[in-house]
Structure formats: structure tokens, C-alpha cells
Amino acid sequence: MTAKNELRDAAIAAMMRAYAPYSDFFVGAALLTKSGRIYTGCNIENSSYSATCCAERTALFAAVASGEREFEAIAIAGGHHGKLEGVCNPCGVCRQALTEFCEPAFPVLLVTAEGYEEHTLGELFPGFFTNLNGKTGQ
Ligand SMILES: [Zn+2]
């Protein structure tokens, strides 16, 4: 699917903008909105490590701050110094952050050197926390 390949390419481009002087692990994320826009994010590290933000949340928060609330898919690319080796899974915090706006069937594309692996948010993060009535982690 062209849109998914475009999302993959955007995640790789975002990965190369990572600010990762401490880990040298570059991550990029590209989030497609239902309105057809793509928001990208990269990991941004800090000398006070806990101030670091992941690529996925950087993209999600940029999109929400721009008025977006509905999303189609996310692609995530990562590797040491931007070299794609295997897949880069989103961390637990980012998985939780995505559940605020995305349903369990939401596609998560894990970029590989050759293409991508497609998963769903529910598959990657079952039983997520929510305090919203009627919304479950299953
Ligand atoms: Zn994360």
C-alpha cells in the first residue's frame, strides 16, 4: 500500500533528525491522521535523561497540539546511528500514550531495512490502562 510505504519513508527521514548524543540510538516516527496529514517525530535526548522524549510521543503530541485527534497508522523506525537492524518496538510509555487516541485495531508499522512488519496497538499493548468509561484495553 502506497500510503504505508510513504509513512515508512517519513519515519526513516524523521529518524535521521534524532537528537541522540547519549545513546546514539536514533528513532523516527510518522503518524498519519484521518485527515491525511503526516506528523513526524524523533527521539530528543537530554543530559538529564528523564527529560528525554521518544519519537512516537513527539509525533503524537505535535499532532494533537495541531488539533488532530484521529489517526490512521503510525510507522516507527530505529537503530544505532540510524542503521536499520531488525525492528524498533515502541516503549511501554509510548504504547500507553497512543491508546489515548487510537483503538486496539490501530496499525503500528515497525520499519525494517526491507519494508515493515505490521502489528496492531492492541496486539502490542493489551490490557492498557484507561479510566474512560466504555473504553477497554482489550
Ligand atoms: Zn517511547
PDB file of C-alpha atoms and ligand atoms in Angstrom:
ATOM      1  CA  MET A   1       0.000   0.000   0.000  1.00  0.00           C
ATOM      2  CA  THR A   2       1.453   3.327  -1.084  1.00  0.00           C
ATOM      3  CA  ALA A   3       0.297   5.278   1.984  1.00  0.00           C
ATOM      4  CA  LYS A   4       2.044   2.795   4.266  1.00  0.00           C
ATOM      5  CA  ASN A   5       5.249   2.945   2.233  1.00  0.00           C
ATOM      6  CA  GLU A   6       5.065   6.734   2.349  1.00  0.00           C
ATOM      7  CA  LEU A   7       4.658   6.519   6.121  1.00  0.00           C
ATOM      8  CA  ARG A   8       7.657   4.186   6.308  1.00  0.00           C
ATOM      9  CA  ASP A   9       9.786   6.650   4.324  1.00  0.00           C
ATOM     10  CA  ALA A  10       8.666   9.535   6.550  1.00  0.00           C
ATOM     11  CA  ALA A  11       9.637   7.570   9.677  1.00  0.00           C
ATOM     12  CA  ILE A  12      13.101   6.894   8.264  1.00  0.00           C
ATOM     13  CA  ALA A  13      13.575  10.571   7.357  1.00  0.00           C
ATOM     14  CA  ALA A  14      12.463  11.582  10.873  1.00  0.00           C
ATOM     15  CA  MET A  15      14.860   9.032  12.379  1.00  0.00           C
ATOM     16  CA  MET A  16      17.767  10.834  10.750  1.00  0.00           C
ATOM     17  CA  ARG A  17      16.771  14.017  12.638  1.00  0.00           C
ATOM     18  CA  ALA A  18      17.070  12.300  16.044  1.00  0.00           C
ATOM     19  CA  TYR A  19      18.991  14.103  18.757  1.00  0.00           C
ATOM     20  CA  ALA A  20      20.631  11.158  20.498  1.00  0.00           C
ATOM     21  CA  PRO A  21      24.129  12.110  21.701  1.00  0.00           C
ATOM     22  CA  TYR A  22      23.887   9.821  24.748  1.00  0.00           C
ATOM     23  CA  SER A  23      22.529   6.565  23.333  1.00  0.00           C
ATOM     24  CA  ASP A  24      23.371   7.009  19.634  1.00  0.00           C
ATOM     25  CA  PHE A  25      20.089   5.164  19.090  1.00  0.00           C
ATOM     26  CA  PHE A  26      18.077   7.074  16.518  1.00  0.00           C
ATOM     27  CA  VAL A  27      14.303   6.685  16.326  1.00  0.00           C
ATOM     28  CA  GLY A  28      11.787   8.260  13.984  1.00  0.00           C
ATOM     29  CA  ALA A  29       8.010   8.024  13.928  1.00  0.00           C
ATOM     30  CA  ALA A  30       5.482   9.080  11.323  1.00  0.00           C
ATOM     31  CA  LEU A  31       1.848   9.361  12.323  1.00  0.00           C
ATOM     32  CA  LEU A  32      -0.860   9.511   9.645  1.00  0.00           C
ATOM     33  CA  THR A  33      -4.028  11.374  10.577  1.00  0.00           C
ATOM     34  CA  LYS A  34      -7.501  10.566   9.283  1.00  0.00           C
ATOM     35  CA  SER A  35      -7.368  13.977   7.605  1.00  0.00           C
ATOM     36  CA  GLY A  36      -4.417  12.712   5.540  1.00  0.00           C
ATOM     37  CA  ARG A  37      -1.584  14.641   7.159  1.00  0.00           C
ATOM     38  CA  ILE A  38       1.627  13.058   8.392  1.00  0.00           C
ATOM     39  CA  TYR A  39       3.230  14.265  11.636  1.00  0.00           C
ATOM     40  CA  THR A  40       6.733  13.119  12.334  1.00  0.00           C
ATOM     41  CA  GLY A  41       8.815  12.917  15.470  1.00  0.00           C
ATOM     42  CA  CYS A  42      12.273  11.831  16.519  1.00  0.00           C
ATOM     43  CA  ASN A  43      13.748  10.971  19.872  1.00  0.00           C
ATOM     44  CA  ILE A  44      15.142  14.016  21.643  1.00  0.00           C
ATOM     45  CA  GLU A  45      17.544  13.155  24.429  1.00  0.00           C
ATOM     46  CA  ASN A  46      18.650  15.315  27.318  1.00  0.00           C
ATOM     47  CA  SER A  47      21.632  15.314  29.673  1.00  0.00           C
ATOM     48  CA  SER A  48      19.040  14.853  32.408  1.00  0.00           C
ATOM     49  CA  TYR A  49      17.954  11.517  30.966  1.00  0.00           C
ATOM     50  CA  SER A  50      14.395  11.602  32.275  1.00  0.00           C
ATOM     51  CA  ALA A  51      13.749  14.738  30.223  1.00  0.00           C
ATOM     52  CA  THR A  52      14.193  12.689  27.047  1.00  0.00           C
ATOM     53  CA  CYS A  53      11.169  12.210  24.800  1.00  0.00           C
ATOM     54  CA  CYS A  54      10.607   9.353  22.360  1.00  0.00           C
ATOM     55  CA  ALA A  55       9.913   9.788  18.661  1.00  0.00           C
ATOM     56  CA  GLU A  56       6.406   8.348  18.913  1.00  0.00           C
ATOM     57  CA  ARG A  57       5.264  10.771  21.590  1.00  0.00           C
ATOM     58  CA  THR A  58       6.986  13.683  19.865  1.00  0.00           C
ATOM     59  CA  ALA A  59       4.901  12.930  16.748  1.00  0.00           C
ATOM     60  CA  LEU A  60       1.691  12.278  18.696  1.00  0.00           C
ATOM     61  CA  PHE A  61       1.950  15.413  20.795  1.00  0.00           C
ATOM     62  CA  ALA A  62       2.800  17.577  17.771  1.00  0.00           C
ATOM     63  CA  ALA A  63      -0.293  16.238  16.005  1.00  0.00           C
ATOM     64  CA  VAL A  64      -2.605  16.734  18.983  1.00  0.00           C
ATOM     65  CA  ALA A  65      -1.183  20.207  19.592  1.00  0.00           C
ATOM     66  CA  SER A  66      -2.054  20.987  15.971  1.00  0.00           C
ATOM     67  CA  GLY A  67      -5.675  19.977  16.523  1.00  0.00           C
ATOM     68  CA  GLU A  68      -5.579  16.354  15.319  1.00  0.00           C
ATOM     69  CA  ARG A  69      -7.329  13.662  17.329  1.00  0.00           C
ATOM     70  CA  GLU A  70      -7.972  10.868  14.843  1.00  0.00           C
ATOM     71  CA  PHE A  71      -5.233   8.687  13.451  1.00  0.00           C
ATOM     72  CA  GLU A  72      -4.897   6.033  10.745  1.00  0.00           C
ATOM     73  CA  ALA A  73      -1.496   4.466  11.425  1.00  0.00           C
ATOM     74  CA  ILE A  74       2.000   5.027  12.759  1.00  0.00           C
ATOM     75  CA  ALA A  75       5.347   3.880  11.400  1.00  0.00           C
ATOM     76  CA  ILE A  76       8.384   3.581  13.667  1.00  0.00           C
ATOM     77  CA  ALA A  77      11.993   3.269  12.510  1.00  0.00           C
ATOM     78  CA  GLY A  78      15.040   2.970  14.714  1.00  0.00           C
ATOM     79  CA  GLY A  79      18.575   1.759  15.015  1.00  0.00           C
ATOM     80  CA  HIS A  80      22.027   2.599  16.271  1.00  0.00           C
ATOM     81  CA  HIS A  81      23.131   5.751  14.465  1.00  0.00           C
ATOM     82  CA  GLY A  82      20.153   5.359  12.154  1.00  0.00           C
ATOM     83  CA  LYS A  83      21.096   1.938  10.818  1.00  0.00           C
ATOM     84  CA  LEU A  84      18.024  -0.269  10.458  1.00  0.00           C
ATOM     85  CA  GLU A  85      18.677  -3.673  12.018  1.00  0.00           C
ATOM     86  CA  GLY A  86      15.606  -5.658  12.978  1.00  0.00           C
ATOM     87  CA  VAL A  87      12.629  -3.646  14.231  1.00  0.00           C
ATOM     88  CA  CYS A  88      12.338  -0.888  16.805  1.00  0.00           C
ATOM     89  CA  ASN A  89       9.406  -1.542  19.100  1.00  0.00           C
ATOM     90  CA  PRO A  90       7.691   1.376  20.833  1.00  0.00           C
ATOM     91  CA  CYS A  91       8.344   1.584  24.561  1.00  0.00           C
ATOM     92  CA  GLY A  92       5.557   0.995  27.068  1.00  0.00           C
ATOM     93  CA  VAL A  93       5.052   4.682  27.750  1.00  0.00           C
ATOM     94  CA  CYS A  94       4.505   5.407  24.054  1.00  0.00           C
ATOM     95  CA  ARG A  95       2.162   2.448  23.703  1.00  0.00           C
ATOM     96  CA  GLN A  96       0.124   3.830  26.596  1.00  0.00           C
ATOM     97  CA  ALA A  97       0.161   7.346  25.081  1.00  0.00           C
ATOM     98  CA  LEU A  98      -1.161   6.019  21.770  1.00  0.00           C
ATOM     99  CA  THR A  99      -4.075   4.256  23.499  1.00  0.00           C
ATOM    100  CA  GLU A 100      -5.462   7.650  24.488  1.00  0.00           C
ATOM    101  CA  PHE A 101      -6.326   8.423  20.854  1.00  0.00           C
ATOM    102  CA  CYS A 102      -6.121   5.105  18.988  1.00  0.00           C
ATOM    103  CA  GLU A 103      -8.259   1.983  19.068  1.00  0.00           C
ATOM    104  CA  PRO A 104      -6.792  -1.512  19.583  1.00  0.00           C
ATOM    105  CA  ALA A 105      -7.026  -2.159  15.799  1.00  0.00           C
ATOM    106  CA  PHE A 106      -4.776   0.847  15.090  1.00  0.00           C
ATOM    107  CA  PRO A 107      -1.952  -0.255  12.736  1.00  0.00           C
ATOM    108  CA  VAL A 108       1.613   0.039  14.021  1.00  0.00           C
ATOM    109  CA  LEU A 109       4.227  -0.405  11.299  1.00  0.00           C
ATOM    110  CA  LEU A 110       7.631  -1.471  12.568  1.00  0.00           C
ATOM    111  CA  VAL A 111      10.107  -0.485   9.889  1.00  0.00           C
ATOM    112  CA  THR A 112      12.730  -2.954   8.723  1.00  0.00           C
ATOM    113  CA  ALA A 113      15.541  -2.496   6.218  1.00  0.00           C
ATOM    114  CA  GLU A 114      13.392  -4.229   3.591  1.00  0.00           C
ATOM    115  CA  GLY A 115       9.918  -2.925   4.415  1.00  0.00           C
ATOM    116  CA  TYR A 116       7.868  -3.122   7.581  1.00  0.00           C
ATOM    117  CA  GLU A 117       6.131  -5.508   9.941  1.00  0.00           C
ATOM    118  CA  GLU A 118       2.516  -4.625  10.575  1.00  0.00           C
ATOM    119  CA  HIS A 119       1.035  -5.071  14.037  1.00  0.00           C
ATOM    120  CA  THR A 120      -1.885  -3.547  15.895  1.00  0.00           C
ATOM    121  CA  LEU A 121      -1.759  -1.438  19.020  1.00  0.00           C
ATOM    122  CA  GLY A 122      -3.979  -3.940  20.833  1.00  0.00           C
ATOM    123  CA  GLU A 123      -1.638  -6.776  19.921  1.00  0.00           C
ATOM    124  CA  LEU A 124       1.402  -4.830  21.157  1.00  0.00           C
ATOM    125  CA  PHE A 125      -0.242  -3.471  24.302  1.00  0.00           C
ATOM    126  CA  PRO A 126      -3.182  -5.496  25.581  1.00  0.00           C
ATOM    127  CA  GLY A 127      -4.832  -4.536  28.840  1.00  0.00           C
ATOM    128  CA  PHE A 128      -3.754  -0.903  28.735  1.00  0.00           C
ATOM    129  CA  PHE A 129      -4.787   1.471  31.482  1.00  0.00           C
ATOM    130  CA  THR A 130      -7.817   3.683  30.991  1.00  0.00           C
ATOM    131  CA  ASN A 131     -10.191   5.485  33.280  1.00  0.00           C
ATOM    132  CA  LEU A 132     -12.584   6.453  30.499  1.00  0.00           C
ATOM    133  CA  ASN A 133     -15.974   4.782  30.724  1.00  0.00           C
ATOM    134  CA  GLY A 134     -16.650   2.295  27.994  1.00  0.00           C
ATOM    135  CA  LYS A 135     -13.101   2.103  26.734  1.00  0.00           C
ATOM    136  CA  THR A 136     -11.197  -1.047  27.498  1.00  0.00           C
ATOM    137  CA  GLY A 137      -7.724  -2.267  26.879  1.00  0.00           C
ATOM    138  CA  GLN A 138      -8.976  -5.374  25.073  1.00  0.00           C
TER     139      GLN A 138
HETATM  140 ZN    ZN B   1       8.648   5.606  23.860  1.00  0.00          ZN
END
